[in-house]
Amino acid sequence: MNVPRYFALIPAAGVGARMQLGSPKQYAMLAGKPMLQHVMETFARASHITHTYVVVSAADVYVDDLPFIAGTTVLRCGGATRRESVMNGLAAIAAEVSAEDWMLVHDAARPGLTVPLIEQLIAALKDDAVGGLLALPVVDTLKRANGQGRVDATVSRDALWAAQTPQMFRHATLLQALQQADAVTDEASAMEALGLQPKLVEGHARNFKVTLPQDLLLAELYLKGRYEDNTPI
Ligand code: C5P
């Protein structure tokens, strides 16, 4: 059997409605570059990654303005949901990857990802039977709301983690899992529905998902902050 390779797949076909921008949030300018470009460049710098695929919607009028990045291909096959975009992307590259190759699926909306975080994920999972994801242990006290904006209950945060991306699974199993899943919001949930237990690999706060307008400032602070590719993050 061939040694499994590592591919990145970046779903970037969302509209980012909560960001209240004129254009999709993955093109918001951060530290002088569109958010998506930061993510593409990070994967291009990661020596483990054989190739990166970016999934945009067929109607995307912004992606052609990004600079050419070696080892990166844009696929115009985005779907109505994140799950559909990832599934369409995986199906589109089925002839170019092997069933056992690893896919690192990463949100375009997480521009704080670094090469060391990618390397930590790969090191933790390369010999794993299932795969897994970057995630962070929950540190805040959790409240369940009652529908009127009041606390119904305090939920134990014991053993709770917040899922990040990349989420790293083998191509064929992941595609099958997503095809069988209903309304999942990440790849791990689809794998869990198959009865598998993805491994949690500790990520970093800088890899948060840019969602609201006020998140842009924090993302920019992280992106402008100095870090070297050989530091822990
Ligand atoms: O909207 P949200 O921030 O949860 O989206 C997470 C990622 O999924 C983003 O990178 C977004 O562009 C992508 N997405 C997609 N296709 C959709 C919806 C979201 O590729 N239909």
mmCIF file of C-alpha atoms and ligand atoms in Angstrom:
data_model
loop_
_atom_site.group_PDB
_atom_site.id
_atom_site.type_symbol
_atom_site.label_atom_id
_atom_site.label_comp_id
_atom_site.label_asym_id
_atom_site.label_seq_id
_atom_site.Cartn_x
_atom_site.Cartn_y
_atom_site.Cartn_z
ATOM 1 C CA MET A 1 0.000 0.000 0.000
ATOM 2 C CA ASN A 2 1.175 3.527 -0.761
ATOM 3 C CA VAL A 3 2.045 5.845 2.114
ATOM 4 C CA PRO A 4 -1.002 8.089 2.723
ATOM 5 C CA ARG A 5 -0.578 11.706 1.655
ATOM 6 C CA TYR A 6 -2.083 14.840 3.219
ATOM 7 C CA PHE A 7 -4.420 17.162 1.308
ATOM 8 C CA ALA A 8 -6.148 20.336 2.479
ATOM 9 C CA LEU A 9 -9.742 21.151 1.559
ATOM 10 C CA ILE A 10 -10.984 24.641 2.424
ATOM 11 C CA PRO A 11 -14.751 25.174 2.268
ATOM 12 C CA ALA A 12 -15.139 28.841 1.293
ATOM 13 C CA ALA A 13 -18.599 28.982 -0.262
ATOM 14 C CA GLY A 14 -20.471 30.632 2.596
ATOM 15 C CA VAL A 15 -22.014 34.097 2.482
ATOM 16 C CA GLY A 16 -21.103 35.098 6.053
ATOM 17 C CA ALA A 17 -24.436 36.825 6.728
ATOM 18 C CA ARG A 18 -23.614 37.513 10.409
ATOM 19 C CA MET A 19 -20.616 39.596 9.345
ATOM 20 C CA GLN A 20 -22.807 42.279 7.700
ATOM 21 C CA LEU A 21 -20.260 43.001 4.963
ATOM 22 C CA GLY A 22 -21.027 43.666 1.299
ATOM 23 C CA SER A 23 -18.927 40.641 0.285
ATOM 24 C CA PRO A 24 -18.572 37.124 1.775
ATOM 25 C CA LYS A 25 -16.517 37.172 4.982
ATOM 26 C CA GLN A 26 -13.774 34.930 3.567
ATOM 27 C CA TYR A 27 -12.746 37.930 1.429
ATOM 28 C CA ALA A 28 -12.703 40.445 4.294
ATOM 29 C CA MET A 29 -9.342 42.236 4.393
ATOM 30 C CA LEU A 30 -7.160 41.325 7.380
ATOM 31 C CA ALA A 31 -3.637 42.662 7.829
ATOM 32 C CA GLY A 32 -3.565 43.629 4.146
ATOM 33 C CA LYS A 33 -4.862 40.403 2.590
ATOM 34 C CA PRO A 34 -8.238 38.696 2.140
ATOM 35 C CA MET A 35 -8.982 36.178 4.937
ATOM 36 C CA LEU A 36 -9.015 33.258 2.484
ATOM 37 C CA GLN A 37 -5.565 34.175 1.147
ATOM 38 C CA HIS A 38 -4.074 33.912 4.656
ATOM 39 C CA VAL A 39 -5.440 30.377 4.963
ATOM 40 C CA MET A 40 -4.272 29.339 1.468
ATOM 41 C CA GLU A 41 -0.754 30.672 2.175
ATOM 42 C CA THR A 42 -0.547 28.826 5.490
ATOM 43 C CA PHE A 43 -1.302 25.480 3.816
ATOM 44 C CA ALA A 44 1.099 26.331 0.961
ATOM 45 C CA ARG A 45 3.874 26.794 3.559
ATOM 46 C CA ALA A 46 3.087 23.486 5.311
ATOM 47 C CA SER A 47 5.553 20.994 3.841
ATOM 48 C CA HIS A 48 3.387 17.957 4.711
ATOM 49 C CA ILE A 49 0.531 19.144 2.502
ATOM 50 C CA THR A 50 0.686 17.678 -1.028
ATOM 51 C CA HIS A 51 -2.013 19.957 -2.481
ATOM 52 C CA THR A 52 -4.731 22.353 -1.321
ATOM 53 C CA TYR A 53 -8.247 22.549 -2.762
ATOM 54 C CA VAL A 54 -10.480 25.570 -2.153
ATOM 55 C CA VAL A 55 -14.243 25.148 -2.625
ATOM 56 C CA VAL A 56 -16.094 28.318 -3.667
ATOM 57 C CA SER A 57 -19.600 28.809 -5.016
ATOM 58 C CA ALA A 58 -20.166 28.769 -8.780
ATOM 59 C CA ALA A 59 -21.263 32.420 -8.562
ATOM 60 C CA ASP A 60 -18.098 33.598 -6.725
ATOM 61 C CA VAL A 61 -16.799 36.800 -8.342
ATOM 62 C CA TYR A 62 -13.942 37.420 -5.894
ATOM 63 C CA VAL A 63 -11.723 34.340 -6.011
ATOM 64 C CA ASP A 64 -10.133 35.245 -9.363
ATOM 65 C CA ASP A 65 -8.665 38.380 -7.773
ATOM 66 C CA LEU A 66 -6.540 36.323 -5.369
ATOM 67 C CA PRO A 67 -2.887 35.869 -6.375
ATOM 68 C CA PHE A 68 -1.754 32.532 -7.816
ATOM 69 C CA ILE A 69 -0.536 30.257 -5.025
ATOM 70 C CA ALA A 70 1.474 27.202 -6.070
ATOM 71 C CA GLY A 71 -0.035 23.852 -5.099
ATOM 72 C CA THR A 72 -3.533 25.288 -4.753
ATOM 73 C CA THR A 73 -6.594 24.596 -6.924
ATOM 74 C CA VAL A 74 -9.951 26.375 -6.790
ATOM 75 C CA LEU A 75 -13.066 24.207 -7.247
ATOM 76 C CA ARG A 76 -16.303 26.020 -8.115
ATOM 77 C CA CYS A 77 -18.607 23.408 -6.630
ATOM 78 C CA GLY A 78 -19.810 24.938 -3.354
ATOM 79 C CA GLY A 79 -23.202 23.847 -2.037
ATOM 80 C CA ALA A 80 -26.026 25.315 0.024
ATOM 81 C CA THR A 81 -24.466 24.172 3.312
ATOM 82 C CA ARG A 82 -20.933 23.678 4.597
ATOM 83 C CA ARG A 83 -21.525 19.915 4.557
ATOM 84 C CA GLU A 84 -22.537 20.044 0.870
ATOM 85 C CA SER A 85 -19.528 22.201 -0.036
ATOM 86 C CA VAL A 86 -17.123 19.743 1.610
ATOM 87 C CA MET A 87 -18.906 16.732 0.108
ATOM 88 C CA ASN A 88 -18.875 18.258 -3.401
ATOM 89 C CA GLY A 89 -15.183 19.099 -3.047
ATOM 90 C CA LEU A 90 -14.282 15.587 -1.884
ATOM 91 C CA ALA A 91 -16.276 14.077 -4.766
ATOM 92 C CA ALA A 92 -14.631 16.424 -7.304
ATOM 93 C CA ILE A 93 -11.105 15.288 -6.365
ATOM 94 C CA ALA A 94 -11.876 11.574 -6.003
ATOM 95 C CA ALA A 95 -9.753 10.711 -9.062
ATOM 96 C CA GLU A 96 -6.748 12.705 -7.774
ATOM 97 C CA VAL A 97 -6.478 11.230 -4.276
ATOM 98 C CA SER A 98 -6.437 7.708 -2.845
ATOM 99 C CA ALA A 99 -9.125 6.354 -0.555
ATOM 100 C CA GLU A 100 -6.635 6.243 2.325
ATOM 101 C CA ASP A 101 -5.170 9.737 1.831
ATOM 102 C CA TRP A 102 -5.787 12.150 4.685
ATOM 103 C CA MET A 103 -7.986 15.212 4.091
ATOM 104 C CA LEU A 104 -7.519 18.230 6.368
ATOM 105 C CA VAL A 105 -10.784 20.166 6.096
ATOM 106 C CA HIS A 106 -10.363 23.743 7.319
ATOM 107 C CA ASP A 107 -12.790 26.689 7.472
ATOM 108 C CA ALA A 108 -11.777 29.694 5.390
ATOM 109 C CA ALA A 109 -13.140 31.675 8.342
ATOM 110 C CA ARG A 110 -10.271 30.557 10.636
ATOM 111 C CA PRO A 111 -7.355 32.661 9.339
ATOM 112 C CA GLY A 112 -5.369 32.277 12.574
ATOM 113 C CA LEU A 113 -4.260 28.734 11.702
ATOM 114 C CA THR A 114 -0.481 28.304 11.676
ATOM 115 C CA VAL A 115 1.920 25.769 10.170
ATOM 116 C CA PRO A 116 2.900 24.461 13.652
ATOM 117 C CA LEU A 117 -0.780 23.773 14.438
ATOM 118 C CA ILE A 118 -1.109 21.799 11.182
ATOM 119 C CA GLU A 119 2.054 19.868 12.072
ATOM 120 C CA GLN A 120 0.768 19.113 15.595
ATOM 121 C CA LEU A 121 -2.501 17.779 14.186
ATOM 122 C CA ILE A 122 -0.729 15.559 11.650
ATOM 123 C CA ALA A 123 1.766 14.260 14.236
ATOM 124 C CA ALA A 124 -1.055 13.348 16.617
ATOM 125 C CA LEU A 125 -3.177 11.569 14.006
ATOM 126 C CA LYS A 126 -0.939 10.095 11.327
ATOM 127 C CA ASP A 127 -1.016 6.615 12.886
ATOM 128 C CA ASP A 128 -4.618 6.864 14.078
ATOM 129 C CA ALA A 129 -7.276 4.497 12.739
ATOM 130 C CA VAL A 130 -10.021 7.154 12.697
ATOM 131 C CA GLY A 131 -8.555 10.685 12.563
ATOM 132 C CA GLY A 132 -9.639 13.703 14.563
ATOM 133 C CA LEU A 133 -9.702 17.435 14.932
ATOM 134 C CA LEU A 134 -8.203 20.464 16.624
ATOM 135 C CA ALA A 135 -10.372 21.521 19.560
ATOM 136 C CA LEU A 136 -10.142 23.479 22.811
ATOM 137 C CA PRO A 137 -11.295 22.423 26.292
ATOM 138 C CA VAL A 138 -14.199 24.679 27.328
ATOM 139 C CA VAL A 139 -13.074 27.130 30.041
ATOM 140 C CA ASP A 140 -16.210 29.240 30.575
ATOM 141 C CA THR A 141 -19.075 28.211 32.856
ATOM 142 C CA LEU A 142 -21.921 27.102 30.588
ATOM 143 C CA LYS A 143 -25.559 28.181 30.904
ATOM 144 C CA ARG A 144 -28.565 26.729 29.093
ATOM 145 C CA ALA A 145 -31.119 29.462 28.217
ATOM 146 C CA ASN A 146 -34.831 28.985 28.782
ATOM 147 C CA GLY A 147 -36.049 30.820 25.669
ATOM 148 C CA GLN A 148 -36.702 34.099 27.533
ATOM 149 C CA GLY A 149 -33.045 34.986 27.925
ATOM 150 C CA ARG A 150 -32.871 33.610 31.460
ATOM 151 C CA VAL A 151 -30.820 30.773 32.847
ATOM 152 C CA ASP A 152 -32.596 27.461 32.861
ATOM 153 C CA ALA A 153 -29.600 25.477 34.108
ATOM 154 C CA THR A 154 -25.842 25.513 34.530
ATOM 155 C CA VAL A 155 -24.292 22.794 32.394
ATOM 156 C CA SER A 156 -21.134 21.058 33.551
ATOM 157 C CA ARG A 157 -18.188 21.897 31.319
ATOM 158 C CA ASP A 158 -16.430 18.729 32.437
ATOM 159 C CA ALA A 159 -15.042 16.874 29.428
ATOM 160 C CA LEU A 160 -16.504 19.441 26.990
ATOM 161 C CA TRP A 161 -14.385 20.667 24.092
ATOM 162 C CA ALA A 162 -15.138 23.298 21.436
ATOM 163 C CA ALA A 163 -14.441 21.927 17.962
ATOM 164 C CA GLN A 164 -12.111 23.807 15.638
ATOM 165 C CA THR A 165 -10.671 22.876 12.257
ATOM 166 C CA PRO A 166 -8.692 21.385 10.526
ATOM 167 C CA GLN A 167 -10.578 18.134 10.927
ATOM 168 C CA MET A 168 -8.507 15.300 9.518
ATOM 169 C CA PHE A 169 -10.019 12.097 8.148
ATOM 170 C CA ARG A 170 -9.334 9.663 5.321
ATOM 171 C CA HIS A 171 -10.873 10.635 1.989
ATOM 172 C CA ALA A 172 -13.149 7.664 1.282
ATOM 173 C CA THR A 173 -14.533 7.266 4.815
ATOM 174 C CA LEU A 174 -15.120 11.002 5.162
ATOM 175 C CA LEU A 175 -16.995 11.247 1.856
ATOM 176 C CA GLN A 176 -19.125 8.251 2.794
ATOM 177 C CA ALA A 177 -19.801 9.680 6.271
ATOM 178 C CA LEU A 178 -20.900 13.066 4.882
ATOM 179 C CA GLN A 179 -23.114 11.432 2.254
ATOM 180 C CA GLN A 180 -24.906 9.453 4.966
ATOM 181 C CA ALA A 181 -25.114 12.327 7.476
ATOM 182 C CA ASP A 182 -28.051 14.690 7.692
ATOM 183 C CA ALA A 183 -27.526 18.180 9.050
ATOM 184 C CA VAL A 184 -24.006 18.038 10.488
ATOM 185 C CA THR A 185 -21.972 21.216 11.016
ATOM 186 C CA ASP A 186 -18.572 19.529 10.997
ATOM 187 C CA GLU A 187 -16.831 16.444 9.640
ATOM 188 C CA ALA A 188 -16.340 14.846 13.063
ATOM 189 C CA SER A 189 -20.119 14.691 13.631
ATOM 190 C CA ALA A 190 -20.523 12.773 10.391
ATOM 191 C CA MET A 191 -17.804 10.319 11.466
ATOM 192 C CA GLU A 192 -19.428 9.972 14.898
ATOM 193 C CA ALA A 193 -22.710 9.035 13.191
ATOM 194 C CA LEU A 194 -20.817 6.051 11.720
ATOM 195 C CA GLY A 195 -19.998 4.972 15.285
ATOM 196 C CA LEU A 196 -16.400 6.240 15.152
ATOM 197 C CA GLN A 197 -14.659 8.305 17.844
ATOM 198 C CA PRO A 198 -12.520 11.116 16.390
ATOM 199 C CA LYS A 199 -9.490 12.095 18.486
ATOM 200 C CA LEU A 200 -9.394 15.540 20.127
ATOM 201 C CA VAL A 201 -6.094 17.353 19.579
ATOM 202 C CA GLU A 202 -5.600 20.565 21.575
ATOM 203 C CA GLY A 203 -5.654 23.603 19.261
ATOM 204 C CA HIS A 204 -5.118 27.266 20.063
ATOM 205 C CA ALA A 205 -7.314 30.310 20.722
ATOM 206 C CA ARG A 206 -5.831 32.093 17.679
ATOM 207 C CA ASN A 207 -7.568 29.540 15.458
ATOM 208 C CA PHE A 208 -11.033 30.908 16.357
ATOM 209 C CA LYS A 209 -13.792 31.254 13.747
ATOM 210 C CA VAL A 210 -14.322 34.805 12.538
ATOM 211 C CA THR A 211 -18.100 35.228 12.717
ATOM 212 C CA LEU A 212 -19.168 38.671 13.932
ATOM 213 C CA PRO A 213 -17.945 42.128 12.814
ATOM 214 C CA GLN A 214 -16.049 42.604 16.093
ATOM 215 C CA ASP A 215 -14.042 39.411 15.417
ATOM 216 C CA LEU A 216 -12.124 41.121 12.593
ATOM 217 C CA LEU A 217 -10.047 43.221 15.003
ATOM 218 C CA LEU A 218 -8.978 40.200 17.076
ATOM 219 C CA ALA A 219 -8.155 38.189 13.948
ATOM 220 C CA GLU A 220 -6.012 41.042 12.698
ATOM 221 C CA LEU A 221 -4.179 41.289 16.019
ATOM 222 C CA TYR A 222 -3.280 37.601 15.824
ATOM 223 C CA LEU A 223 -2.252 37.872 12.164
ATOM 224 C CA LYS A 224 -0.060 40.914 12.794
ATOM 225 C CA GLY A 225 1.468 39.344 15.899
ATOM 226 C CA ARG A 226 4.903 37.921 15.302
ATOM 227 C CA TYR A 227 5.274 34.189 15.302
ATOM 228 C CA GLU A 228 7.852 31.938 13.755
ATOM 229 C CA ASP A 229 6.996 28.619 12.131
ATOM 230 C CA ASN A 230 9.087 26.763 14.691
ATOM 231 C CA THR A 231 7.322 28.150 17.745
ATOM 232 C CA PRO A 232 4.628 26.032 19.448
ATOM 233 C CA ILE A 233 1.807 27.899 17.689
HETATM 234 O O1 C5P B 1 -20.827 30.090 8.243
HETATM 235 P P1 C5P B 1 -19.689 29.434 8.937
HETATM 236 O O2 C5P B 1 -18.721 30.400 9.511
HETATM 237 O O3 C5P B 1 -20.093 28.367 9.914
HETATM 238 O O4 C5P B 1 -18.893 28.647 7.778
HETATM 239 C C1 C5P B 1 -17.759 27.876 8.026
HETATM 240 C C2 C5P B 1 -17.005 27.652 6.720
HETATM 241 O O5 C5P B 1 -17.825 26.918 5.811
HETATM 242 C C3 C5P B 1 -16.638 28.980 6.021
HETATM 243 O O6 C5P B 1 -15.317 28.874 5.539
HETATM 244 C C4 C5P B 1 -17.665 29.060 4.911
HETATM 245 O O7 C5P B 1 -17.212 29.776 3.761
HETATM 246 C C5 C5P B 1 -17.889 27.589 4.577
HETATM 247 N N1 C5P B 1 -19.197 27.334 3.937
HETATM 248 C C6 C5P B 1 -19.241 26.720 2.681
HETATM 249 N N2 C5P B 1 -20.440 26.522 2.052
HETATM 250 C C7 C5P B 1 -21.597 26.909 2.635
HETATM 251 C C8 C5P B 1 -21.575 27.520 3.929
HETATM 252 C C9 C5P B 1 -20.355 27.710 4.563
HETATM 253 O O8 C5P B 1 -18.201 26.373 2.128
HETATM 254 N N3 C5P B 1 -22.742 26.733 1.969
#
